[in-house]
Amino acid sequence: RKLRIDNALHMMVTNFPSDEDRKSALVSSLASAVETFFLTDHVVDEQDEVASDRKKGGNPKHIRIQSAPVIAERDVFGVENHAQSSDNIVPISKKKRMSVAVRNERVQLLEDDREEELHSSTFKPSRPKKRIAASKKSVFDNPLLKIVFFSGTTYILHLAASSAITIQGDYAMLLFFTFFCVGKFVFHPQFEDSTTVTTPPPAIINKLSKMKSSQKRGVSFHRNIVQNKSVALIRKSMSIANGTALIDFDEDEDEDEGTLESPLRYFPANGDPLVDLNCYSEPDAEAFHVRGANYLVDKKKVTSGPFIFPIRGVDLFLTDDCPEDIGRNSGILGGALRKKPTFIINFRLPWGNFICYFEIPSKFLPFLSKRYDPSFSGELPSMDSMSGAERATCKYLMGDDEHKKQTFKFIPKVIIGPWIVKSIVGSTPAIMGNKLPINYVYKPGEPSVGKAPYLEADLDIVASAAARKILAVCRSQTQSLTLDLGFTIQGTAEDELPEQMLFGARIHGLDPLHAPLLPHMPEIKN
């Protein structure tokens, strides 16, 4: 971002109009606007004496402003008539900022305050209490009183043995409640207000010792895993609105926690969706309803047949770049991406990339090459023996980006999750190209080096207001969600029906905080 801004400013300065060019009213107006932009809000530093005044108890209001560096007119605007005037440029307005020394001092003060708070108030309760000293003697400590109490109780029980008492139920409950309250007050330890703070239990002390090392490094997130750079990235965009952490740390949690593997684990055959998290599987295609053979007439939907493209795997990586053409990264899918022809769905999230991989059957590869490979000169296989959904898939692969935009359909479904998430996500099919930008990338195969081709669809989630709304609701519930992601090609003609699910993935309880960083991305060659 800084480089782009610097390049833009450099372009403005080096191409600033000369006096000859400024004879035009339009150019002169534009030049004046640029001059105003450069001369407004010049930043000047406060004097470093503020730090010493604070230490001496002086009044920091009297701050001497250090003059801005002298900037020649030619250096800012590149005006040719600089030799005619030696006056320095006077800014229209100035903005003060703390000097480097003051900023460093404040950072140090914050670190000191954080360390002091860690020792003094981390475990201080709002109303501290202490137990009454155990050395206080009870009235029953006197042996004589014990004998009197025992004798009296025995006599009362002897009299009661020859009597019969009938009591109504409501009075019995009242007496029981009274005895319960009296017993709780007499025999339970009492508390009184005090400024003394009890010593934290060993488990809390253990947590405190783990937190000290993080606090000394200036980290405020209360778990040792913040040493991992991935958590630092995720914290910026995946915090709950009320400021609490996404994950509570356990008392017995190890300091060194592993990250998710690439690709994610396949969900076990007899797995528990509430226990086996951070997994993926292929959902049942029949759970999705698609357009039937006569949909153009009766508008009826039917259960789908099996997926046309089988699933290969799922990845989740953290990055602040969220790149397109993720397929050029040799580290994704455990390094096995180019072993088979693959269709990649790359969800570009605000904090990372969520990627699904599906194998492209060999009978569809000629149609893919026909669209993207200029050197393709072979004959296309006949589509007469194909089903309607397979013909729609072939047309989709051969079609241009506009055709893909109008036919690529997404069907989400929340299998396990809170009601609010189910209501927000829903299960209504949506044409993806109408909801958010999609960029397609194709890389041909390289048989000589054993590399298969891939087609990638980059879905920019951030660009869609609806997608951002869904993501905001789901981001704090990812560990409790089991979510189906289904994709199909919309049949718009009779020979493209009935529809059939193209591919799909089921996600079981993702934990983004443990996702690995995206492997290094190679530069794109122009």
XYZ file of C-alpha atoms in Angstrom:
526
model
C 0.000 0.000 0.000
C 2.813 2.374 0.887
C 4.583 1.625 -2.387
C 1.440 2.323 -4.407
C 0.871 5.640 -2.622
C 4.511 6.656 -3.116
C 4.310 5.803 -6.812
C 1.127 7.835 -7.199
C 2.634 10.861 -5.464
C 5.809 10.540 -7.536
C 3.717 10.452 -10.700
C 1.881 13.620 -9.636
C 5.107 15.468 -8.846
C 7.075 14.468 -11.920
C 4.198 15.300 -14.265
C 3.163 18.563 -12.644
C 2.194 21.107 -15.363
C 4.597 23.894 -16.260
C 3.631 27.555 -16.524
C 3.048 27.077 -20.229
C 0.633 24.230 -19.602
C -1.210 26.187 -16.912
C -2.517 28.715 -19.407
C -5.441 26.381 -19.897
C -8.194 27.034 -17.325
C -8.795 23.334 -16.759
C -5.102 22.514 -16.262
C -4.675 25.538 -14.004
C -7.636 24.466 -11.855
C -6.265 20.942 -11.601
C -2.785 22.234 -10.724
C -4.233 24.467 -7.995
C -6.092 21.519 -6.520
C -2.894 19.451 -6.472
C -0.962 22.324 -4.853
C -3.637 22.620 -2.178
C -3.434 18.890 -1.565
C 0.335 18.981 -1.057
C 0.311 22.114 1.105
C -2.491 21.021 3.458
C -1.824 19.394 6.810
C 1.961 19.315 6.814
C 3.078 17.104 9.707
C 5.486 18.595 12.240
C 6.962 16.885 15.309
C 6.561 18.083 18.869
C 9.752 18.819 20.763
C 11.294 15.898 22.599
C 11.220 17.945 25.828
C 7.686 16.654 26.491
C 9.141 13.426 27.818
C 11.449 15.165 30.256
C 8.660 17.548 31.393
C 6.465 14.566 32.271
C 9.197 12.989 34.356
C 9.844 16.265 36.217
C 6.161 16.895 36.854
C 6.139 19.934 34.587
C 3.234 21.154 32.494
C 3.367 19.481 29.096
C 1.066 22.042 27.502
C 3.923 24.356 26.558
C 5.253 22.488 23.566
C 7.675 24.018 21.150
C 7.007 23.052 17.570
C 9.985 22.028 15.514
C 9.943 23.755 12.156
C 9.158 21.630 9.155
C 12.115 20.980 6.861
C 12.736 23.601 4.246
C 11.380 22.289 0.965
C 12.275 23.980 -2.269
C 9.417 24.614 -4.639
C 11.147 22.620 -7.327
C 11.446 19.610 -5.004
C 7.699 19.466 -4.414
C 6.140 20.533 -7.659
C 8.921 20.430 -10.262
C 8.059 23.952 -11.440
C 10.567 25.295 -13.955
C 10.559 28.939 -12.693
C 12.220 28.052 -9.400
C 15.208 30.269 -10.243
C 12.947 33.336 -10.305
C 12.116 33.020 -6.610
C 14.031 31.788 -3.590
C 11.074 31.886 -1.168
C 10.349 28.737 0.788
C 6.960 27.109 0.543
C 4.610 27.987 3.408
C 2.101 25.256 4.244
C -1.590 26.149 4.295
C -2.083 24.153 7.509
C -0.056 22.034 9.901
C -0.755 18.957 12.006
C 1.162 18.112 15.151
C 2.348 14.651 15.990
C 4.326 13.256 18.878
C 8.034 13.004 18.363
C 9.675 9.620 18.145
C 11.049 9.972 21.684
C 7.612 10.716 23.133
C 6.014 7.843 21.257
C 8.699 5.452 22.465
C 8.209 6.653 26.016
C 4.453 6.108 25.842
C 4.951 2.618 24.490
C 7.257 1.897 27.409
C 4.699 3.325 29.850
C 2.012 1.077 28.388
C 4.252 -1.948 28.747
C 5.035 -1.002 32.354
C 1.345 -0.523 33.120
C 0.529 -3.872 31.543
C 3.195 -5.613 33.631
C 1.984 -3.880 36.806
C -1.627 -4.807 36.063
C -0.599 -8.407 35.498
C 0.807 -8.632 39.030
C -1.709 -6.499 40.875
C -5.168 -6.701 39.375
C -5.401 -9.696 37.069
C -7.069 -11.856 39.695
C -8.447 -9.145 41.998
C -12.190 -9.714 42.481
C -14.657 -6.843 42.371
C -15.596 -7.438 46.029
C -12.661 -9.236 47.627
C -13.486 -11.429 50.563
C -11.618 -13.492 53.103
C -12.575 -16.279 55.354
C -13.037 -15.600 59.043
C -10.024 -16.811 60.946
C -10.321 -20.461 61.888
C -8.945 -19.694 65.357
C -12.329 -18.252 66.459
C -13.804 -20.662 68.993
C -17.321 -22.027 68.643
C -19.766 -22.255 71.561
C -19.664 -26.034 71.164
C -15.948 -26.135 71.950
C -16.874 -26.107 75.702
C -17.223 -29.758 76.914
C -19.865 -28.810 79.488
C -22.096 -27.217 76.862
C -21.723 -30.290 74.669
C -23.013 -32.472 77.540
C -25.962 -30.151 78.201
C -26.858 -30.023 74.487
C -26.658 -33.831 74.143
C -28.745 -34.425 77.284
C -31.433 -31.943 76.261
C -31.677 -33.447 72.780
C -32.014 -36.959 74.202
C -34.831 -35.881 76.575
C -36.759 -34.135 73.790
C -36.486 -37.194 71.548
C -37.708 -39.438 74.444
C -40.812 -37.283 74.854
C -41.411 -37.177 71.125
C -41.289 -40.957 70.871
C -44.674 -41.273 72.671
C -46.387 -38.509 70.697
C -47.888 -38.313 67.216
C -47.882 -34.972 65.399
C -49.778 -34.218 62.177
C -48.598 -31.267 60.077
C -49.968 -29.881 56.823
C -47.819 -30.044 53.722
C -47.363 -26.278 53.279
C -46.211 -25.872 56.883
C -43.851 -28.821 56.468
C -42.261 -27.196 53.423
C -41.955 -23.892 55.292
C -40.250 -25.580 58.261
C -37.935 -27.494 55.931
C -36.929 -24.296 54.140
C -36.350 -22.522 57.475
C -34.171 -25.325 58.810
C -32.227 -25.385 55.555
C -31.495 -21.645 55.731
C -30.523 -21.792 59.405
C -28.264 -24.764 58.801
C -26.601 -23.102 55.816
C -25.929 -19.978 57.880
C -24.642 -21.791 60.973
C -22.483 -24.519 59.485
C -21.162 -22.955 56.237
C -18.094 -20.696 56.395
C -18.995 -17.029 56.589
C -17.353 -14.227 54.651
C -16.723 -10.641 55.472
C -15.530 -7.700 53.380
C -11.828 -7.024 53.399
C -9.179 -5.562 51.184
C -7.143 -8.741 51.420
C -7.020 -10.772 48.227
C -6.932 -14.554 48.414
C -4.082 -16.387 46.772
C -5.109 -17.757 43.365
C -5.366 -21.540 43.124
C -2.462 -23.465 41.571
C -4.235 -23.761 38.195
C -4.639 -19.974 38.019
C -1.008 -19.459 39.068
C 0.012 -21.799 36.260
C -2.011 -19.711 33.792
C -0.420 -16.555 35.182
C 3.064 -17.892 34.623
C 2.168 -18.700 31.015
C 0.707 -15.228 30.518
C 3.775 -13.418 31.874
C 5.984 -14.352 28.949
C 3.349 -13.150 26.480
C 2.775 -9.906 28.399
C 6.504 -9.131 28.482
C 6.528 -9.258 24.703
C 3.736 -6.692 24.598
C 1.054 -9.219 23.669
C -2.387 -8.712 25.240
C -4.089 -11.888 24.012
C -4.390 -14.161 27.069
C -2.971 -17.369 25.720
C 0.486 -18.506 24.871
C -0.468 -19.405 21.318
C -0.155 -15.740 20.337
C 3.485 -16.497 19.670
C 2.197 -18.045 16.460
C 1.975 -15.473 13.687
C -1.239 -17.019 12.375
C -3.133 -15.955 15.496
C -1.826 -12.416 15.135
C -3.333 -12.326 11.655
C -6.650 -13.843 12.616
C -7.088 -11.562 15.636
C -7.407 -8.533 13.390
C -10.555 -9.726 11.704
C -12.066 -12.611 13.658
C -12.852 -11.169 17.081
C -16.378 -11.232 18.504
C -18.141 -7.891 18.601
C -18.054 -7.695 22.390
C -14.283 -8.042 22.452
C -13.983 -11.536 23.926
C -11.687 -14.138 22.479
C -12.993 -16.692 20.036
C -11.579 -19.613 22.003
C -11.316 -20.153 25.742
C -8.056 -21.772 26.783
C -8.140 -24.799 29.018
C -6.227 -25.142 32.236
C -4.296 -28.167 30.999
C -3.680 -26.836 27.509
C -0.160 -27.369 26.246
C 1.899 -24.360 25.316
C 2.874 -25.713 21.920
C -0.253 -26.324 19.860
C -0.091 -27.746 16.379
C -1.781 -26.246 13.372
C -4.161 -27.857 10.918
C -2.636 -30.111 8.320
C -2.842 -29.663 4.557
C -5.198 -30.903 3.328
C -7.638 -31.196 6.231
C -8.387 -34.646 7.645
C -11.169 -36.647 6.037
C -14.032 -37.122 8.480
C -13.827 -40.611 10.099
C -16.404 -43.205 9.043
C -17.874 -43.455 12.557
C -16.869 -39.953 13.657
C -18.778 -37.695 16.027
C -19.548 -34.298 14.408
C -19.295 -32.648 17.827
C -15.885 -34.161 18.571
C -14.113 -34.748 15.239
C -13.576 -31.158 14.156
C -11.386 -29.576 11.471
C -12.395 -32.263 8.959
C -14.074 -32.467 5.578
C -16.095 -35.110 3.781
C -18.227 -35.514 0.666
C -21.904 -35.008 1.472
C -24.745 -37.074 0.104
C -25.642 -35.612 -3.291
C -29.242 -36.827 -2.882
C -29.680 -34.329 -0.040
C -29.664 -31.541 -2.639
C -32.740 -30.723 -4.710
C -32.184 -29.634 -8.300
C -34.259 -28.886 -11.365
C -36.100 -31.887 -12.767
C -36.357 -33.037 -16.368
C -39.573 -31.021 -16.946
C -38.634 -28.046 -14.776
C -39.171 -25.547 -17.609
C -42.837 -26.650 -17.652
C -43.830 -27.809 -14.166
C -41.127 -26.022 -12.053
C -40.596 -29.194 -10.005
C -37.318 -30.122 -8.364
C -35.957 -33.601 -7.742
C -33.164 -35.158 -5.695
C -29.794 -34.969 -7.381
C -27.776 -37.837 -8.764
C -24.164 -38.427 -7.632
C -21.569 -35.679 -7.886
C -20.014 -35.340 -11.335
C -16.597 -34.193 -9.976
C -15.371 -36.170 -6.914
C -13.752 -34.262 -4.070
C -9.971 -34.296 -3.606
C -9.521 -32.243 -0.444
C -9.996 -28.990 1.459
C -7.455 -26.444 2.724
C -7.605 -23.444 5.055
C -4.725 -20.954 5.161
C -4.242 -17.638 6.933
C -2.859 -14.674 5.028
C -3.368 -10.932 4.822
C -3.063 -10.997 1.005
C -5.781 -13.542 0.066
C -4.225 -14.072 -3.389
C -5.870 -15.141 -6.607
C -4.503 -18.003 -8.711
C -3.799 -19.985 -5.558
C -3.075 -22.992 -7.770
C 0.390 -21.665 -8.608
C 1.378 -22.341 -4.992
C 3.132 -25.706 -4.861
C 2.403 -26.114 -1.128
C -1.388 -26.438 -1.283
C -3.231 -29.769 -1.089
C -0.139 -31.199 0.571
C 1.872 -30.550 -2.600
C -0.261 -32.949 -4.679
C -2.403 -30.465 -6.627
C -0.930 -31.062 -10.090
C -1.073 -34.857 -9.849
C -4.667 -34.906 -11.172
C -6.799 -32.496 -13.257
C -8.455 -30.324 -10.641
C -11.218 -27.745 -10.331
C -10.278 -25.311 -7.530
C -12.783 -23.193 -5.619
C -10.815 -20.441 -3.882
C -12.849 -18.510 -1.294
C -10.917 -15.271 -0.689
C -11.854 -14.329 2.885
C -10.817 -11.157 4.755
C -8.271 -13.145 6.774
C -7.257 -16.041 4.539
C -8.061 -18.519 1.791
C -10.513 -21.407 2.104
C -9.928 -23.790 -0.795
C -11.835 -26.823 -2.084
C -10.392 -29.202 -4.677
C -12.363 -31.453 -7.035
C -11.085 -33.886 -9.652
C -12.078 -33.229 -13.277
C -12.898 -36.532 -15.047
C -10.919 -37.123 -18.214
C -13.963 -36.998 -20.533
C -14.397 -33.286 -19.731
C -10.784 -32.244 -20.364
C -11.161 -31.719 -24.143
C -13.957 -29.203 -23.530
C -11.774 -27.384 -20.986
C -8.841 -27.261 -23.421
C -11.133 -26.048 -26.209
C -11.885 -22.920 -24.171
C -8.496 -22.082 -22.698
C -5.727 -23.801 -24.688
C -4.946 -21.997 -27.988
C -2.945 -24.984 -29.202
C -5.893 -27.379 -28.913
C -6.790 -28.738 -32.341
C -8.428 -32.069 -31.607
C -12.002 -33.154 -32.145
C -14.478 -32.735 -29.300
C -16.195 -35.900 -28.090
C -19.871 -36.254 -28.932
C -22.281 -35.127 -26.234
C -25.191 -37.208 -27.546
C -24.690 -40.022 -25.043
C -24.237 -37.667 -22.113
C -26.886 -36.773 -19.566
C -28.402 -33.316 -19.498
C -26.247 -32.285 -16.518
C -23.075 -33.522 -18.249
C -23.941 -31.538 -21.381
C -24.489 -28.438 -19.228
C -21.076 -29.054 -17.632
C -19.383 -29.303 -21.039
C -20.984 -26.043 -22.151
C -19.931 -24.437 -18.902
C -16.292 -25.480 -19.361
C -16.282 -24.283 -22.989
C -18.185 -21.082 -22.250
C -16.726 -17.640 -21.713
C -16.703 -15.877 -18.345
C -20.124 -14.348 -18.932
C -21.670 -17.764 -19.565
C -19.974 -19.126 -16.452
C -21.238 -16.155 -14.457
C -24.864 -16.888 -15.388
C -24.817 -20.675 -14.846
C -22.531 -21.446 -11.862
C -24.925 -22.102 -8.978
C -24.165 -22.430 -5.267
C -26.368 -24.311 -2.758
C -25.383 -23.988 0.934
C -26.887 -26.023 3.751
C -26.204 -25.908 7.516
C -26.389 -29.484 8.834
C -25.451 -28.752 12.463
C -25.390 -25.269 13.923
C -27.247 -22.570 15.862
C -30.676 -21.571 14.676
C -29.558 -18.013 13.883
C -26.863 -19.304 11.510
C -29.296 -21.673 9.800
C -31.792 -18.853 9.282
C -29.157 -16.496 7.858
C -27.423 -18.990 5.554
C -30.596 -20.764 4.398
C -30.522 -23.297 1.570
C -31.756 -21.256 -1.386
C -29.666 -21.730 -4.563
C -27.825 -18.650 -5.782
C -26.086 -17.822 -9.052
C -22.612 -16.996 -7.788
C -21.742 -14.575 -10.565
C -24.690 -12.350 -9.597
C -23.621 -12.204 -5.934
C -19.877 -11.605 -6.062
C -16.994 -11.249 -8.536
C -15.502 -14.477 -9.877
C -12.151 -14.643 -11.622
C -11.239 -17.779 -13.587
C -7.646 -18.977 -13.983
C -6.557 -21.921 -16.141
C -3.161 -23.579 -16.233
C -2.551 -26.218 -18.928
C -0.978 -29.522 -18.093
C 2.710 -30.244 -18.518
C 2.906 -33.989 -19.262
C 6.700 -33.894 -19.577
C 7.042 -33.020 -15.889
C 3.944 -34.853 -14.687
C 1.772 -31.782 -14.091
C -1.967 -31.988 -14.747
C -4.064 -28.940 -15.706
C -6.306 -27.049 -13.308
C -9.174 -24.583 -13.546
C -9.575 -22.187 -10.636
C -12.551 -20.018 -9.666
C -11.548 -17.189 -7.302
C -14.563 -16.033 -5.285
C -14.062 -12.605 -3.714
C -16.201 -12.887 -0.567
C -15.254 -9.405 0.676
C -16.833 -7.783 -2.382
C -20.330 -9.075 -1.538
C -22.403 -7.366 1.169
C -24.593 -10.461 1.565
C -21.558 -12.741 1.831
C -19.968 -10.430 4.407
C -23.191 -10.538 6.442
C -23.230 -14.345 6.422
C -19.532 -14.467 7.250
C -20.001 -12.065 10.166
C -22.698 -14.319 11.648
C -20.739 -17.537 11.093
C -17.253 -16.389 12.052
C -17.750 -16.914 15.798
C -19.597 -20.217 15.276
C -17.212 -22.023 12.938
C -16.274 -24.691 15.488
C -19.918 -25.643 16.065
C -20.957 -25.713 12.397
C -21.294 -28.635 10.032
C -21.842 -27.015 6.656
C -22.531 -28.413 3.182
C -21.237 -26.468 0.184
C -22.865 -27.654 -3.038
C -22.276 -26.440 -6.609
C -24.125 -27.214 -9.798
C -24.507 -25.870 -13.340
C -27.939 -24.377 -13.941
C -29.834 -26.045 -16.737
C -31.491 -23.417 -18.925
C -32.503 -25.615 -21.860
C -34.384 -28.885 -22.186
C -31.279 -30.824 -23.223
C -29.473 -29.619 -20.045
C -32.046 -31.125 -17.664
C -32.365 -32.739 -15.198
C -29.685 -30.956 -13.218
C -27.116 -32.866 -11.208
C -24.741 -31.645 -8.504
C -21.362 -30.822 -10.036
C -19.434 -31.197 -6.769
C -19.782 -30.553 -3.054
C -17.954 -30.559 0.275
C -19.057 -30.960 3.881
C -17.064 -28.982 6.444
C -16.970 -30.231 10.034
C -16.257 -27.599 12.703
C -13.364 -25.511 11.379
C -11.089 -23.728 13.855
C -9.423 -20.879 11.918
C -7.218 -19.941 14.884
C -5.200 -23.113 14.328
C -4.932 -22.801 10.554
C -1.398 -22.609 9.101
C -0.004 -19.645 7.241
C -0.269 -19.745 3.469
C 2.949 -21.161 1.969
C 5.080 -18.697 0.066
C 3.436 -17.615 -3.196
C 5.623 -17.316 -6.305
C 5.502 -14.049 -8.184
C 3.163 -13.814 -11.168
C 5.150 -13.489 -14.381
C 3.822 -10.927 -16.833
